Coordinates of C-alpha atoms and ligand atoms in Angstrom, one line a residue:
M174 CA 17.4 -95.5 12.4
G175 CA 15.1 -93.0 14.0
E176 CA 15.2 -94.6 17.4
Q177 CA 17.4 -94.2 20.4
R178 CA 20.3 -96.6 20.9
L179 CA 20.6 -98.0 24.3
L180 CA 23.6 -99.4 26.1
I181 CA 22.7 -101.5 29.1
T182 CA 26.0 -101.9 31.0
D183 CA 27.5 -104.3 33.6
A184 CA 24.5 -106.6 34.0
V185 CA 24.5 -110.3 34.9
I186 CA 23.0 -111.6 31.6
V187 CA 21.1 -114.8 31.4
T188 CA 20.8 -115.0 27.7
M189 CA 19.0 -118.4 27.4
D190 CA 21.0 -118.7 24.2
E191 CA 22.9 -121.9 23.8
T192 CA 26.0 -120.2 22.3
L193 CA 26.1 -117.1 24.5
G194 CA 25.2 -118.8 27.9
D195 CA 25.4 -116.6 31.0
L196 CA 27.8 -113.7 31.2
E197 CA 28.5 -110.4 32.9
G198 CA 28.5 -107.6 30.4
D199 CA 26.6 -105.1 28.2
I200 CA 23.6 -105.2 25.8
L201 CA 23.5 -102.8 22.9
V202 CA 19.9 -102.1 21.6
E203 CA 19.5 -100.4 18.3
D204 CA 16.5 -100.0 16.1
R205 CA 14.3 -102.1 18.4
R206 CA 16.6 -105.0 18.3
I207 CA 19.6 -106.4 20.3
R208 CA 22.6 -105.4 18.2
A209 CA 25.4 -106.8 20.4
I210 CA 26.0 -108.6 23.7
G211 CA 29.4 -108.7 25.3
R212 CA 31.9 -107.2 27.7
G213 CA 33.0 -103.5 27.3
L214 CA 30.8 -102.7 24.3
A215 CA 31.4 -99.2 23.0
A216 CA 28.6 -97.0 21.7
E217 CA 29.3 -93.3 22.4
D218 CA 26.0 -91.9 21.2
A219 CA 23.9 -94.5 23.0
V220 CA 21.8 -93.7 26.1
R221 CA 23.5 -95.7 28.9
I222 CA 21.6 -97.7 31.5
D223 CA 23.7 -98.7 34.4
A224 CA 22.7 -102.2 35.2
R225 CA 25.2 -103.0 38.0
G226 CA 23.3 -105.1 40.5
R227 CA 20.8 -106.2 37.9
I228 CA 20.1 -109.5 36.3
A229 CA 19.0 -109.3 32.6
I230 CA 16.7 -112.1 31.4
P231 CA 14.7 -112.4 28.2
G232 CA 11.1 -111.1 28.7
L233 CA 9.0 -113.9 30.0
I234 CA 6.4 -115.6 27.7
D235 CA 3.0 -116.6 29.0
C236 CA 1.6 -119.1 26.5
H237 CA -1.8 -119.4 27.9
R238 CA -3.9 -116.6 29.5
H239 CA -7.5 -115.4 29.2
V240 CA -6.7 -111.8 29.7
W241 CA -10.4 -110.6 29.7
Q242 CA -10.8 -112.2 33.2
T243 CA -8.8 -109.5 34.9
A244 CA -12.1 -107.9 36.0
L245 CA -13.0 -111.1 38.0
R246 CA -9.9 -111.3 40.1
S247 CA -9.8 -114.2 42.6
V248 CA -13.5 -115.2 42.3
T249 CA -12.6 -118.8 41.5
A250 CA -10.4 -119.3 44.5
N251 CA -12.3 -122.4 45.7
W252 CA -13.6 -123.7 42.4
S253 CA -13.1 -126.8 40.3
L254 CA -13.1 -126.9 36.5
M255 CA -16.8 -127.6 36.4
D256 CA -17.5 -124.7 38.7
Y257 CA -15.4 -122.6 36.4
V258 CA -17.3 -123.6 33.3
R259 CA -20.5 -122.8 35.0
G260 CA -19.4 -119.7 36.8
I261 CA -17.1 -117.9 34.4
R262 CA -17.9 -119.3 31.0
T263 CA -21.7 -119.4 31.5
A264 CA -22.5 -116.8 34.1
A265 CA -19.8 -114.2 34.0
G266 CA -18.9 -114.0 30.3
P267 CA -22.2 -112.3 29.2
A268 CA -21.8 -109.6 31.8
F269 CA -18.9 -107.9 29.9
R270 CA -19.5 -104.9 27.7
P271 CA -17.0 -104.0 25.1
E272 CA -15.6 -101.2 27.4
D273 CA -15.2 -103.8 30.2
I274 CA -13.2 -106.0 27.8
H275 CA -11.0 -103.1 26.9
A276 CA -10.3 -102.1 30.5
A277 CA -9.7 -105.7 31.6
Q278 CA -7.3 -106.4 28.6
L279 CA -5.3 -103.2 29.3
A280 CA -5.1 -103.9 33.0
G281 CA -4.2 -107.5 32.5
A282 CA -1.5 -106.6 30.0
L283 CA 0.0 -104.0 32.3
E284 CA -0.1 -106.5 35.2
M285 CA 2.0 -108.9 32.9
L286 CA 4.5 -106.2 31.9
N287 CA 4.9 -105.2 35.5
A288 CA 5.7 -108.8 36.3
G289 CA 8.2 -109.2 33.5
V290 CA 5.9 -110.9 31.0
T291 CA 6.6 -109.3 27.6
T292 CA 4.7 -111.8 25.3
V293 CA 1.3 -113.4 25.9
V294 CA -0.8 -115.9 24.0
D295 CA -4.2 -114.5 24.8
Y296 CA -7.1 -117.0 24.5
S297 CA -9.8 -114.6 23.9
H298 CA -13.1 -116.5 24.4
D299 CA -15.5 -113.8 25.5
L300 CA -16.2 -112.2 22.2
L301 CA -19.9 -111.5 22.5
T302 CA -20.0 -109.0 19.6
P303 CA -17.6 -107.6 17.0
D304 CA -17.0 -104.6 19.4
H305 CA -15.8 -107.0 22.1
A306 CA -13.1 -108.2 19.6
W307 CA -12.0 -104.8 18.5
E308 CA -11.7 -103.7 22.2
A309 CA -9.8 -106.8 23.2
V310 CA -7.2 -106.1 20.6
R311 CA -7.1 -102.4 21.4
G312 CA -6.5 -103.0 25.1
L313 CA -3.4 -105.2 24.4
E314 CA -2.1 -102.8 21.8
E315 CA -2.3 -99.8 24.1
S316 CA -0.3 -101.6 26.8
G317 CA 2.8 -102.1 24.5
I318 CA 2.9 -105.9 25.2
R319 CA 3.7 -108.4 22.4
A320 CA 0.9 -110.9 21.9
L321 CA -0.6 -113.7 19.9
W322 CA -4.2 -112.7 20.2
C323 CA -6.3 -115.8 19.6
A324 CA -9.9 -115.1 18.6
G325 CA -12.3 -117.6 20.2
F326 CA -14.8 -119.3 18.0
N327 CA -17.0 -120.2 20.9
T328 CA -20.3 -118.4 21.6
P329 CA -20.3 -117.4 25.3
P330 CA -23.3 -119.4 26.6
G331 CA -26.4 -117.4 27.5
S332 CA -25.3 -114.5 25.3
E333 CA -27.1 -113.2 22.3
N334 CA -25.2 -114.5 19.3
R335 CA -24.4 -111.5 17.2
F336 CA -22.3 -113.5 14.7
G337 CA -24.8 -116.0 13.4
D338 CA -23.1 -119.4 12.9
T339 CA -19.4 -120.3 12.6
T340 CA -19.4 -118.9 9.1
G341 CA -20.6 -115.5 10.4
K342 CA -17.8 -115.4 12.9
A343 CA -15.3 -116.5 10.3
T344 CA -16.4 -113.6 8.1
F345 CA -15.9 -111.2 10.9
F346 CA -12.5 -112.6 11.8
R347 CA -11.4 -112.3 8.2
E348 CA -12.4 -108.6 8.2
L349 CA -10.6 -108.1 11.5
A350 CA -7.5 -109.7 10.1
R351 CA -7.5 -107.4 7.1
A352 CA -8.1 -104.3 9.2
R353 CA -5.9 -104.9 12.2
F354 CA -3.3 -107.5 11.5
S355 CA -1.1 -107.4 8.5
G356 CA 1.9 -109.6 7.7
T357 CA 3.7 -111.6 10.3
G358 CA 6.0 -108.9 11.6
G359 CA 3.6 -107.0 13.9
R360 CA 3.7 -106.8 17.7
I361 CA 0.2 -108.2 18.0
L362 CA -0.5 -111.2 15.8
L363 CA -3.8 -112.9 15.1
G364 CA -4.4 -116.5 16.2
I365 CA -7.5 -118.6 16.3
A366 CA -8.9 -120.5 19.3
P367 CA -11.4 -123.1 18.0
E368 CA -14.3 -124.2 20.2
E369 CA -13.6 -126.9 22.7
L370 CA -14.7 -130.3 21.5
P371 CA -16.8 -131.2 24.5
L372 CA -18.8 -127.9 23.9
S373 CA -19.1 -128.2 20.1
T374 CA -19.2 -130.7 17.3
A375 CA -16.1 -132.2 15.6
D376 CA -17.3 -130.9 12.2
A377 CA -17.5 -127.3 13.5
V378 CA -14.0 -127.6 15.1
E379 CA -12.5 -129.0 11.9
Q380 CA -14.0 -126.1 9.9
Q381 CA -12.4 -123.7 12.4
Y382 CA -9.0 -125.3 12.1
R383 CA -9.2 -125.1 8.3
F384 CA -10.3 -121.5 8.5
A385 CA -7.3 -120.6 10.7
R386 CA -5.0 -122.1 8.2
E387 CA -6.6 -120.3 5.3
L388 CA -6.0 -117.1 7.2
G389 CA -2.4 -118.1 8.0
A390 CA -3.2 -117.8 11.8
R391 CA -1.7 -120.0 14.4
I392 CA -4.1 -122.1 16.5
T393 CA -4.4 -122.6 20.2
H394 CA -6.9 -125.1 21.7
H395 CA -8.0 -126.5 25.1
V396 CA -7.6 -130.2 24.6
N397 CA -8.0 -133.3 26.9
S398 CA -8.3 -131.1 29.9
A399 CA -10.5 -133.2 32.1
P400 CA -12.4 -136.5 31.9
F401 CA -16.1 -135.3 32.0
G402 CA -17.2 -138.8 33.0
R403 CA -14.9 -140.7 30.5
P404 CA -11.5 -140.3 29.0
P405 CA -11.8 -137.3 26.7
L406 CA -9.8 -139.0 23.8
E407 CA -10.1 -135.7 21.8
I408 CA -6.9 -136.4 19.9
A409 CA -7.5 -140.2 19.4
E410 CA -11.0 -139.8 18.2
E411 CA -11.2 -136.3 16.5
L412 CA -8.1 -134.2 16.0
G413 CA -5.9 -137.1 15.0
P414 CA -8.1 -138.9 12.5
R415 CA -9.2 -135.6 11.0
G416 CA -5.5 -134.6 10.4
L417 CA -5.9 -131.4 12.3
L418 CA -2.7 -131.3 14.3
G419 CA 0.4 -129.6 13.0
P420 CA 3.4 -127.4 13.9
D421 CA 1.1 -124.3 13.9
V422 CA -1.0 -125.7 16.8
L423 CA -0.5 -125.0 20.6
L424 CA -2.4 -127.5 22.7
V425 CA -3.5 -126.4 26.2
H426 CA -3.7 -128.5 29.4
M427 CA -3.6 -132.1 27.9
N428 CA -3.8 -133.7 31.4
C429 CA -5.9 -136.6 30.3
T430 CA -3.9 -137.5 27.2
N431 CA -3.0 -141.2 26.6
D432 CA 0.3 -142.6 25.3
D433 CA -0.9 -143.0 21.7
E434 CA -2.2 -139.4 21.7
W435 CA 1.1 -138.1 23.1
R436 CA 2.9 -139.9 20.3
A437 CA 0.5 -138.3 17.7
V438 CA 1.3 -134.9 19.1
V439 CA 5.0 -135.5 18.8
E440 CA 4.7 -136.7 15.2
S441 CA 2.5 -133.7 14.3
G442 CA 5.0 -131.1 15.5
A443 CA 2.4 -129.4 17.7
S444 CA 3.4 -127.5 20.9
V445 CA 2.0 -127.9 24.4
V446 CA 1.4 -125.4 27.2
F447 CA 0.5 -126.2 30.8
T448 CA -1.0 -124.0 33.5
P449 CA 0.2 -125.4 36.8
E450 CA -1.9 -123.5 39.3
T451 CA -5.3 -124.0 37.7
E452 CA -4.6 -127.6 36.7
L453 CA -3.5 -128.5 40.3
Q454 CA -6.4 -126.7 41.8
M455 CA -9.3 -127.4 39.5
G456 CA -9.2 -131.2 39.1
M457 CA -7.1 -131.5 36.0
G458 CA -4.2 -133.3 37.7
F459 CA -0.5 -132.7 37.6
P460 CA 0.9 -130.4 34.8
S461 CA 2.3 -132.7 32.1
T462 CA 5.8 -131.3 31.9
R463 CA 7.4 -134.6 32.9
R464 CA 5.4 -136.6 30.3
A465 CA 6.0 -134.1 27.6
R466 CA 9.7 -133.8 28.2
S467 CA 10.1 -137.5 28.3
L468 CA 8.9 -137.5 24.6
G469 CA 11.2 -134.6 23.6
L470 CA 8.5 -132.0 23.6
R471 CA 9.5 -128.5 24.9
P472 CA 6.6 -127.3 27.1
A473 CA 5.5 -123.8 27.7
I474 CA 3.7 -122.4 30.8
G475 CA 0.8 -120.1 31.4
A476 CA -0.9 -118.4 34.3
D477 CA -4.3 -119.1 32.7
I478 CA -6.7 -116.9 34.7
V479 CA -6.3 -114.1 37.2
S480 CA -9.9 -114.8 38.1
N481 CA -8.1 -117.5 40.1
N482 CA -4.4 -116.8 40.6
S483 CA -2.0 -113.9 40.2
G484 CA -0.3 -113.0 37.0
D485 CA 3.1 -113.8 38.4
L486 CA 4.7 -116.2 35.8
F487 CA 7.8 -116.7 38.0
F488 CA 5.6 -118.4 40.4
Q489 CA 3.9 -120.6 37.7
L490 CA 7.3 -121.7 36.4
R491 CA 8.4 -122.6 40.0
L492 CA 5.2 -124.4 40.7
A493 CA 5.5 -126.5 37.5
L494 CA 9.1 -127.3 38.4
Q495 CA 8.4 -128.4 42.0
A496 CA 5.2 -130.3 40.9
E497 CA 7.3 -132.3 38.4
R498 CA 10.0 -133.0 41.0
A499 CA 7.4 -134.2 43.5
Q500 CA 5.7 -136.4 40.9
A501 CA 9.1 -137.9 40.0
N502 CA 9.9 -138.6 43.7
E503 CA 6.5 -140.0 44.7
P504 CA 6.8 -143.6 43.5
R505 CA 10.3 -143.9 44.8
L506 CA 9.3 -142.6 48.2
R507 CA 6.6 -145.3 48.3
E508 CA 9.3 -147.8 47.8
S509 CA 11.2 -146.2 50.8
E510 CA 13.9 -145.2 48.4
I511 CA 16.2 -142.4 49.6
I512 CA 16.0 -139.6 47.0
E513 CA 19.3 -138.3 45.7
G514 CA 19.2 -135.2 43.5
T515 CA 16.2 -133.8 41.6
S516 CA 14.6 -135.0 38.4
V517 CA 14.8 -131.7 36.5
P518 CA 17.2 -128.7 36.9
A519 CA 15.7 -125.4 38.0
R520 CA 17.2 -123.7 34.9
Q521 CA 14.9 -125.8 32.8
A522 CA 11.9 -123.9 34.2
L523 CA 13.2 -120.6 32.9
A524 CA 13.5 -122.2 29.4
W525 CA 9.8 -123.1 29.7
G526 CA 9.0 -119.4 30.2
T527 CA 11.3 -118.1 27.6
V528 CA 12.8 -120.1 24.7
H529 CA 10.2 -122.9 24.7
G530 CA 7.4 -120.4 25.0
A531 CA 8.7 -118.5 22.0
E532 CA 8.8 -121.7 20.0
A533 CA 5.3 -122.6 21.2
C534 CA 3.8 -119.3 19.9
G535 CA 5.8 -119.3 16.7
M536 CA 8.0 -116.4 17.6
A537 CA 11.3 -118.1 18.2
D538 CA 12.9 -116.0 15.5
R539 CA 12.4 -112.8 17.5
V540 CA 11.9 -113.5 21.3
G541 CA 12.8 -115.9 24.1
R542 CA 16.6 -115.4 23.9
L543 CA 18.9 -112.5 24.3
A544 CA 21.1 -112.5 21.3
P545 CA 22.1 -110.2 18.4
G546 CA 19.2 -109.8 15.9
M547 CA 16.5 -110.7 18.4
A548 CA 13.8 -108.1 19.4
A549 CA 14.8 -106.0 22.4
D550 CA 12.3 -107.6 24.7
L551 CA 14.1 -107.9 28.0
V552 CA 13.8 -107.6 31.8
L553 CA 16.2 -106.3 34.4
L554 CA 15.7 -107.8 37.9
D555 CA 16.9 -106.0 41.0
A556 CA 19.5 -108.3 42.5
E557 CA 20.2 -105.8 45.3
D558 CA 16.7 -106.1 46.8
V559 CA 16.8 -107.2 50.5
G560 CA 15.3 -110.5 49.4
M561 CA 18.2 -111.1 47.1
L562 CA 21.0 -110.4 49.6
G563 CA 23.3 -113.3 50.1
W564 CA 23.3 -114.5 46.5
S565 CA 26.9 -115.1 45.4
G566 CA 26.3 -114.1 41.8
R567 CA 26.6 -117.7 40.6
D568 CA 24.0 -119.8 38.8
A569 CA 21.8 -116.8 38.0
A570 CA 19.1 -118.8 36.1
D571 CA 18.6 -121.1 39.2
H572 CA 18.5 -118.1 41.4
V573 CA 15.9 -116.4 39.2
V574 CA 13.6 -119.5 39.0
L575 CA 13.7 -120.1 42.8
Q576 CA 13.6 -116.5 44.1
A577 CA 12.3 -114.0 41.6
H578 CA 8.9 -112.3 41.8
P579 CA 7.3 -109.3 40.1
G580 CA 8.5 -107.0 42.9
L581 CA 12.1 -107.4 41.6
V582 CA 11.2 -106.4 38.1
D583 CA 13.1 -103.1 37.7
T584 CA 13.0 -102.5 33.9
V585 CA 11.0 -103.9 31.1
L586 CA 11.6 -103.3 27.4
V587 CA 9.4 -104.5 24.6
D588 CA 10.7 -103.8 21.1
G589 CA 13.3 -101.6 22.6
R590 CA 10.7 -99.4 24.3
F591 CA 10.7 -98.8 28.1
L592 CA 7.4 -100.0 29.6
K593 CA 8.7 -100.2 33.1
R594 CA 11.6 -98.3 34.5
D595 CA 13.2 -98.0 37.9
G596 CA 10.6 -100.3 39.3
R597 CA 7.6 -98.4 38.0
L598 CA 5.3 -98.9 35.0
V599 CA 5.7 -96.1 32.5
A600 CA 1.9 -96.1 31.9
D601 CA -0.3 -93.8 34.0
L602 CA -2.4 -96.1 36.2
E603 CA -4.7 -93.5 37.7
P604 CA -7.3 -93.4 34.9
L605 CA -7.2 -97.1 34.6
R606 CA -7.8 -97.6 38.3
Q607 CA -11.0 -95.6 37.9
R608 CA -12.1 -97.5 34.8
M609 CA -11.3 -100.9 36.3
S610 CA -13.3 -100.1 39.5
E611 CA -16.3 -99.2 37.3
T612 CA -15.9 -102.3 35.2
T613 CA -15.4 -104.6 38.2
E614 CA -18.5 -103.1 39.8
H615 CA -20.6 -103.4 36.6
V616 CA -19.6 -107.0 36.0
A617 CA -20.2 -108.0 39.6
R618 CA -23.6 -106.3 39.7
T619 CA -24.7 -107.8 36.4
I620 CA -23.7 -111.3 37.5
E621 CA -25.6 -110.9 40.8
A622 CA -28.7 -109.5 39.0
A623 CA -28.7 -112.6 36.8
G624 CA -28.7 -114.9 39.8
G625 CA -25.0 -115.1 40.6
F626 CA -22.3 -117.5 39.4
G627 CA -24.4 -120.6 39.9
V628 CA -21.6 -122.2 41.9
A629 CA -22.3 -123.7 45.4
D630 CA -20.6 -121.9 48.2
R631 CA -18.9 -124.8 50.0
S632 CA -17.0 -122.8 52.5
A633 CA -19.9 -122.9 55.1
G634 CA -19.5 -126.7 55.4
W635 CA -15.7 -126.8 56.0
D636 CA -14.7 -128.7 59.0
E637 CA -11.7 -127.9 61.2
A638 CA -9.3 -129.6 59.0
G639 CA -10.4 -127.3 56.2
E640 CA -11.8 -130.2 54.2
T641 CA -15.2 -130.1 52.4
P642 CA -17.4 -132.7 54.0
Ligands
ZN790 ZN1 -7.6 -121.8 29.4

């Protein structure tokens, strides 16, 4: 076995497993996996973790994040999607050196772990050079997080293209796959993020989908995000007719998807992920959880960019939940109907961030539920914190969705390894603080020297109501 056995005792356990449900009891971890869950488990040689006053949940799964943007925290606070494309994709992307990517990836992954996120789908679309790619993977690996690292085929605009054409990038990704990713059992898996259709050609995108499949890599793709002057119809006109959708595809945003396109998604077996905060802010509309669920899809959720919002996935799940409820109520309110009950139970939002997320990133056989045989990726939340006082101990999943936040994350295990314990990350943050301050300064100065983000500062014109004129 070689590794410590752990016995986590007397926790309130929200397994998210249909058979096991919620229970009070123990979790036995052995050889990086959950061996048993139940009351009064015996394991004399195991290290015991007293989890009285703790709620155990599966590690959260963030299915859409651009981790490299950790060095640009909050810069997009007042931006729309077009501002973002201009300011981040065009102006900021080229400012990153490989060492900046490494620092940002490591800091971003540690932020996630600190907040109870144990798996991430990282949409890595600032790969200016091969070194940027190596460093992006290294940063994730060093943190201990589990990830589907999706290599972006896009060429960051304004950057020197070190890969030649799509074929050059494919050759490099093939080399990277051989050298860094082997088999399907690793903690970090390789995925592919094809270029966005509005920024490329359909032929190039098709080539990239076919390449990913050759490599056996899953695909994640920004699709039908915003109208750009007309309905995007990316599924109706390109992905559908070209036969590119399939169960290995995770589609992102999808806010402007029409009914026929939604049906095509369902038929293909593809998964979907929504990012409530950026979608609500940036002009992409309401997250599509309601639409997707009505068709039997099981949506996942992502925090998207910490260049905008925090990496707190509890908040994103809650925001998606309440946005969906508000959306369901709105037409009824307009008819002066009295609203009874809510359209979706709170517990459902925890499924979006656990079981559904695991399905969406192709890891349902190992994460997303606490059950024997699953990887020991789990989180203990402090239910004795002052902000948790007054909870009766009932309906733990509802309680977690409505009240939890990263400050309550007491313990985080990934693959049976402690990455946070007693409320503190195990990693030494001091050297990283120094490196991130250098990186943030370098990136900010480089952007400034090149003329800034190119996004109008609209704050000067705000009237008293806080509206832009
Ligand atoms: Zn995105």
